[in-house]
XYZ file of C-alpha atoms in Angstrom:
414
model
C -11.017 -60.024 26.232
C -7.477 -60.897 26.075
C -7.423 -60.442 22.289
C -8.714 -56.918 22.926
C -6.064 -56.460 26.019
C -3.832 -57.258 23.020
C -4.684 -54.898 20.362
C -4.708 -52.316 23.554
C -1.025 -53.602 24.335
C -0.064 -52.737 20.901
C -1.532 -49.718 20.425
C -0.280 -48.465 23.852
C 3.771 -49.552 22.868
C 3.000 -47.990 19.320
C 2.271 -44.756 20.399
C 5.264 -45.032 22.999
C 7.601 -45.745 20.707
C 6.395 -44.256 17.479
C 4.518 -41.090 18.062
C 2.119 -39.818 15.287
C 3.853 -36.272 14.544
C 0.217 -34.517 14.231
C 2.144 -30.999 13.429
C 3.496 -32.491 9.957
C 0.196 -34.179 9.177
C -1.237 -31.254 10.081
C 1.021 -29.552 7.986
C 0.006 -31.993 4.925
C -4.224 -30.716 5.560
C -5.460 -29.264 2.152
C -8.708 -27.964 1.915
C -10.630 -25.921 -1.815
C -9.926 -23.161 -2.381
C -13.326 -21.971 -3.863
C -13.708 -18.447 -5.757
C -15.230 -15.925 -8.047
C -14.214 -13.287 -10.887
C -17.225 -10.643 -11.006
C -16.806 -7.430 -12.745
C -17.653 -4.255 -10.888
C -18.364 -1.520 -13.659
C -22.199 -1.299 -14.024
C -23.525 -3.025 -17.412
C -19.883 -4.892 -17.739
C -19.470 -8.401 -18.218
C -16.936 -10.744 -16.824
C -14.100 -10.292 -19.007
C -13.126 -13.595 -21.082
C -9.338 -15.236 -21.105
C -8.527 -14.534 -17.417
C -6.527 -16.752 -14.937
C -6.127 -16.319 -11.608
C -2.944 -16.599 -9.788
C -2.293 -17.335 -6.304
C 0.797 -17.705 -4.035
C 1.466 -19.179 -0.399
C 3.785 -18.027 2.021
C 4.521 -19.873 5.314
C 5.243 -18.411 8.126
C 8.189 -18.043 7.923
C 8.596 -16.151 4.984
C 9.183 -18.736 2.211
C 7.021 -19.818 -0.816
C 4.576 -22.506 -0.097
C 3.065 -23.015 -3.492
C 1.816 -21.526 -6.269
C -0.942 -21.937 -9.128
C -3.202 -20.140 -11.698
C -6.885 -21.788 -12.754
C -8.820 -20.155 -15.537
C -12.879 -19.519 -14.246
C -15.412 -20.313 -16.135
C -17.932 -18.681 -17.980
C -19.723 -17.491 -14.959
C -16.569 -16.561 -13.093
C -16.506 -19.436 -10.746
C -12.949 -21.345 -9.758
C -11.319 -23.083 -7.283
C -8.205 -24.608 -6.199
C -7.766 -28.091 -5.256
C -6.072 -29.704 -2.293
C -4.426 -26.283 -1.656
C -1.950 -27.096 1.371
C -3.065 -25.288 5.533
C -0.356 -23.343 6.022
C -1.274 -22.635 9.677
C 0.209 -18.592 9.748
C 0.937 -18.518 6.319
C -0.626 -16.106 3.972
C -2.766 -16.927 0.639
C -2.287 -14.080 -2.107
C -4.546 -14.062 -5.026
C -4.365 -12.022 -8.005
C -6.354 -11.278 -11.526
C -4.945 -9.266 -14.576
C -7.262 -7.344 -16.493
C -6.537 -5.206 -18.885
C -3.268 -4.461 -16.798
C -3.872 -3.770 -14.068
C -3.619 -5.988 -10.795
C -6.630 -6.663 -8.626
C -6.646 -9.221 -6.006
C -6.639 -9.984 -1.807
C -3.904 -11.985 0.903
C -6.136 -13.592 3.242
C -5.224 -16.169 6.155
C -6.265 -19.696 6.787
C -9.704 -18.982 8.686
C -9.945 -16.369 5.066
C -10.606 -19.312 3.020
C -13.230 -21.114 4.260
C -15.404 -18.490 2.622
C -16.421 -18.347 -1.418
C -13.785 -15.283 -2.442
C -14.597 -12.737 -4.671
C -12.215 -11.053 -6.977
C -13.602 -7.414 -8.053
C -12.166 -6.643 -11.313
C -12.674 -3.333 -13.515
C -13.052 -1.561 -16.639
C -10.524 1.182 -16.652
C -10.841 5.243 -17.554
C -8.495 7.934 -19.636
C -9.723 10.654 -17.388
C -8.124 11.526 -14.506
C -10.900 14.027 -12.850
C -12.651 11.134 -11.824
C -10.161 11.084 -9.209
C -11.007 13.385 -5.709
C -8.160 14.733 -3.594
C -9.681 14.769 -0.059
C -6.321 16.102 2.142
C -2.952 16.675 1.356
C -0.925 17.203 3.830
C 3.230 18.894 3.716
C 5.305 18.683 6.338
C 8.938 20.610 7.331
C 10.502 17.950 8.410
C 14.278 19.755 8.420
C 15.789 22.509 7.649
C 20.153 22.670 7.298
C 21.020 26.526 7.707
C 24.261 25.635 6.359
C 22.810 23.891 3.087
C 20.148 26.239 3.016
C 18.035 23.003 2.170
C 14.555 22.180 3.292
C 13.864 18.880 3.403
C 9.825 18.158 3.397
C 7.250 15.339 3.145
C 3.509 15.684 1.610
C 0.506 13.163 1.914
C -2.182 13.198 0.425
C -5.495 11.103 0.503
C -7.536 10.591 -2.470
C -10.219 8.485 -4.108
C -11.748 7.074 -7.054
C -15.259 7.604 -6.672
C -16.461 6.349 -9.992
C -16.603 1.703 -11.277
C -13.935 2.919 -13.292
C -9.946 1.710 -12.926
C -8.256 5.493 -14.141
C -5.788 3.565 -16.262
C -2.801 5.958 -17.049
C -1.480 6.847 -21.336
C 1.670 9.029 -21.356
C 1.481 8.618 -25.406
C -1.687 10.613 -25.060
C -0.741 14.225 -24.153
C -3.647 15.584 -25.354
C -5.671 13.792 -22.514
C -4.607 13.889 -18.537
C -4.743 10.704 -17.186
C -2.402 10.471 -14.837
C -1.940 12.156 -11.162
C 0.375 15.148 -11.442
C 1.313 16.850 -8.490
C 3.353 20.139 -7.781
C 6.989 20.629 -6.198
C 8.440 23.900 -5.592
C 11.365 25.272 -7.389
C 14.568 22.643 -7.938
C 13.621 19.846 -6.113
C 16.207 17.143 -4.626
C 16.335 13.537 -4.062
C 11.790 12.700 -4.540
C 10.973 9.791 -3.488
C 7.251 8.666 -3.642
C 5.719 6.083 -1.636
C 1.550 5.056 -2.064
C -0.796 2.085 -1.989
C -0.929 1.989 -5.439
C 0.333 -0.964 -7.921
C 3.304 -0.597 -9.670
C 3.903 2.980 -12.171
C 6.265 5.245 -12.796
C 7.344 8.614 -11.877
C 7.613 11.248 -14.982
C 9.033 14.910 -14.345
C 6.863 17.085 -15.741
C 6.187 20.901 -15.694
C 6.747 22.061 -12.441
C 6.438 18.698 -10.930
C 5.692 15.374 -11.222
C 3.212 12.338 -12.620
C 2.654 8.741 -11.297
C 1.656 6.478 -14.074
C 0.633 3.731 -11.707
C -3.474 2.561 -12.189
C -5.979 3.808 -9.353
C -8.712 1.779 -8.974
C -11.574 2.134 -7.371
C -11.753 3.345 -3.427
C -9.777 4.701 -1.103
C -5.922 5.595 -1.590
C -3.394 6.950 0.357
C 0.436 9.002 -1.108
C 3.818 10.635 0.229
C 6.754 11.685 -1.141
C 9.994 13.371 0.711
C 12.247 15.778 -1.253
C 14.536 18.435 -0.322
C 14.252 21.867 -1.954
C 16.606 25.349 -2.028
C 15.596 28.475 -0.447
C 17.330 31.810 -1.235
C 16.445 35.460 1.104
C 14.622 33.572 4.086
C 11.951 31.930 1.415
C 10.423 29.395 -0.445
C 7.765 30.699 -2.975
C 6.175 28.815 -5.461
C 2.871 27.911 -7.353
C 0.857 24.858 -5.446
C -0.829 23.965 -8.278
C -2.641 21.715 -6.958
C -4.442 19.852 -10.322
C -6.839 17.364 -9.000
C -7.762 19.793 -6.570
C -8.196 19.256 -2.588
C -10.716 19.569 0.248
C -8.592 19.909 2.734
C -4.886 21.698 1.821
C -2.337 22.325 5.109
C 1.135 22.813 5.943
C 2.650 21.871 9.170
C 5.505 23.547 10.897
C 6.895 22.402 13.685
C 6.590 24.174 17.345
C 10.592 24.023 17.170
C 11.219 26.271 14.572
C 9.544 29.838 15.733
C 10.009 32.635 13.033
C 8.892 30.485 10.073
C 5.575 31.481 8.675
C 3.499 30.330 5.940
C 1.384 32.793 3.629
C -1.424 32.347 1.745
C -3.621 29.581 3.924
C -5.455 30.295 7.260
C -3.447 29.638 10.774
C -5.104 27.504 12.957
C -5.160 25.783 16.035
C -1.987 24.320 16.839
C -1.934 20.394 16.808
C 0.807 16.939 19.008
C 1.627 14.201 16.328
C 4.034 11.511 17.009
C 5.092 14.057 20.647
C 6.117 16.737 18.523
C 3.952 20.104 17.990
C 2.722 21.671 14.632
C 1.799 25.051 14.000
C -0.885 23.787 11.177
C -1.813 26.079 8.333
C -4.581 25.466 6.036
C -6.812 26.280 2.956
C -10.110 24.170 2.055
C -12.258 23.829 -1.208
C -9.595 23.426 -3.487
C -10.837 23.034 -7.133
C -8.797 20.778 -9.510
C -6.078 23.558 -11.392
C -7.101 26.644 -8.618
C -4.265 26.073 -6.452
C -2.722 28.560 -4.405
C 0.328 30.755 -4.693
C 2.530 29.434 -1.511
C 5.213 31.145 0.398
C 7.232 30.203 3.132
C 8.966 32.453 5.201
C 11.707 33.390 7.922
C 14.069 30.095 7.209
C 16.931 30.344 9.041
C 19.226 31.199 6.798
C 23.418 30.376 7.467
C 24.881 31.900 11.098
C 21.755 31.423 12.820
C 21.744 27.692 14.624
C 18.077 26.757 13.329
C 18.194 22.916 11.990
C 15.110 20.696 13.644
C 15.388 17.021 14.492
C 12.681 15.267 16.393
C 10.475 12.273 16.291
C 9.737 12.807 13.116
C 12.638 12.338 11.440
C 12.924 9.187 13.852
C 13.058 6.247 12.009
C 9.838 5.264 13.039
C 8.168 7.513 11.655
C 9.492 7.637 8.161
C 8.925 3.873 7.718
C 6.529 3.377 5.622
C 4.942 -0.656 4.823
C 2.745 0.487 1.391
C 5.652 0.483 -1.477
C 5.387 1.725 -4.909
C 6.035 -1.587 -7.519
C 3.637 -3.271 -6.204
C 1.822 -5.173 -9.393
C 5.009 -5.381 -10.184
C 6.304 -7.310 -6.731
C 3.435 -9.141 -7.020
C 3.681 -10.754 -10.828
C 7.600 -11.589 -10.694
C 6.767 -13.448 -7.754
C 3.686 -15.025 -8.993
C 5.165 -15.776 -13.041
C 7.205 -18.362 -11.033
C 4.233 -20.736 -10.988
C 2.615 -19.870 -14.093
C 1.559 -23.997 -13.737
C -2.088 -25.042 -14.164
C -3.720 -25.773 -10.955
C -1.566 -25.963 -7.878
C 1.764 -26.799 -6.924
C 3.148 -27.366 -3.218
C 7.054 -26.257 -2.751
C 9.125 -29.240 -1.645
C 12.173 -30.373 -1.205
C 12.140 -32.951 -4.387
C 11.059 -29.739 -6.596
C 12.366 -26.267 -4.825
C 15.701 -26.205 -7.066
C 17.400 -22.983 -5.262
C 16.905 -22.304 -1.762
C 18.301 -18.875 -2.279
C 16.089 -18.069 -5.609
C 12.958 -19.725 -3.860
C 13.191 -17.998 -0.129
C 11.765 -14.581 0.222
C 12.703 -12.506 2.363
C 9.583 -11.315 5.318
C 10.034 -8.021 4.702
C 9.237 -8.911 0.919
C 6.234 -10.969 1.847
C 5.178 -9.086 4.327
C 4.737 -6.160 1.470
C 2.874 -8.459 -1.211
C 0.289 -9.410 1.894
C 0.027 -5.689 1.801
C 0.102 -4.417 -1.201
C -2.800 -6.921 -2.182
C -4.910 -6.433 0.750
C -4.676 -2.842 -0.312
C -6.435 -3.449 -3.115
C -8.859 -6.203 -1.859
C -12.474 -4.932 -3.646
C -14.585 -6.382 -0.248
C -14.485 -2.663 0.599
C -15.952 -1.385 -2.613
C -18.312 -4.747 -1.768
C -19.555 -3.606 1.080
C -17.645 -6.258 3.153
C -15.916 -4.387 4.901
C -16.558 -1.178 6.567
C -15.058 1.732 6.055
C -13.889 2.200 9.941
C -11.964 -0.993 9.834
C -10.470 -0.874 6.382
C -9.372 2.592 6.950
C -8.168 0.865 10.669
C -5.752 -1.120 8.455
C -3.582 1.460 6.700
C -0.585 1.886 7.569
C -0.037 4.247 11.317
C 1.900 6.071 9.276
C -0.910 7.660 7.771
C -3.023 7.629 10.138
C -1.974 8.965 12.129
C -0.337 11.964 9.988
C -4.327 12.342 8.156
C -6.201 11.776 11.628
C -3.857 12.787 14.765
C -6.292 11.815 17.062
C -5.967 7.924 16.336
C -5.296 5.664 19.421
C -1.933 6.295 20.534
C -1.601 2.469 20.823
C -0.942 0.989 17.680
C 2.871 2.686 17.699
C 3.575 -0.616 18.519
C 2.514 -1.934 14.994
C 4.579 0.637 13.533
C 7.678 -0.139 15.100
C 6.911 -3.778 13.578
C 6.667 -2.698 10.233
C 8.994 -2.855 7.218
C 10.611 -0.314 4.553
C 10.570 -1.040 1.348
C 10.543 1.734 -1.723
C 10.245 1.671 -5.170
């Protein structure tokens, strides 16, 4: 009995004088991460020579670990003894034929086997189907006779192959193309696609990013000069469109759009818009678009509403996603998993990952998450994870409670 009391007393003293650092122990907890790579193209085999890359980011945005493993013949892989990072993120990616595929998860998501789906490629851009394209007249500067425009495009690759552009073969159109009004300037393009180039072509531009199977979004802004109170050009709609709309703020009363049907106005972010639309445009048919009634010098008319506010302009799905991910992961091109510690961290300034950049990478890989294509994620839930800006523009009826999430979103441009 005395022995038991003595042991109890020793343990009590130890607890008070040498308290356990539970947080430290928790931080050192490890888990084996299992997964497999599958080929989503019908009849295609699991590619040989693949490598699965892993990026572990701590809750504070710092790089916590990297790794690389090779799947076996059945596509199975495992990262052993990966540190648990509460509040952190785990990004997994595979490069197949020059296209990155992957996913981003929190700690809870590591409990189940991961599935990364890769696809074979095609050069046929006709597979791309545009569901909706919205052109928003953002601002008019009567002194410079300059219009600021923002366009949103929602499109889908309904096949089981990734469109991989090839600009060296001009006899086959293998990239996305979009028309612009005459003499545009300050073009900025953002999307949920992996990194690529923006190439001036014809009367618009082309995007050389790969387009994996599934739903995608793109937006681009630019300025365009006008004369004689109008902007007129041929909107070719190269990929076609189920729905093409032009939105004009009600605060600009004299502006109208010809070539499209005027429908009921809508209100987005507290701003009312007149809406003009056309439907069921086959690829390349397009329309002759004319915007009339633009203000001339001497007539004050400049729109400045919520559409030009910072929150509305914030885009949380930047371009160059694949390139950013690759650059971060290549730092850890090693076999197996290696946590980042004080001992192997050469330079804090180099190793630290800015939280905004981390968030961008997480969203980038999530956009490539193939769970939706595998049927593991409902379409409504998949769409709900998209940036609030895109959701509100393409679905004006979306719950306004999501505004808080939009305000927390970062902006990163290609």
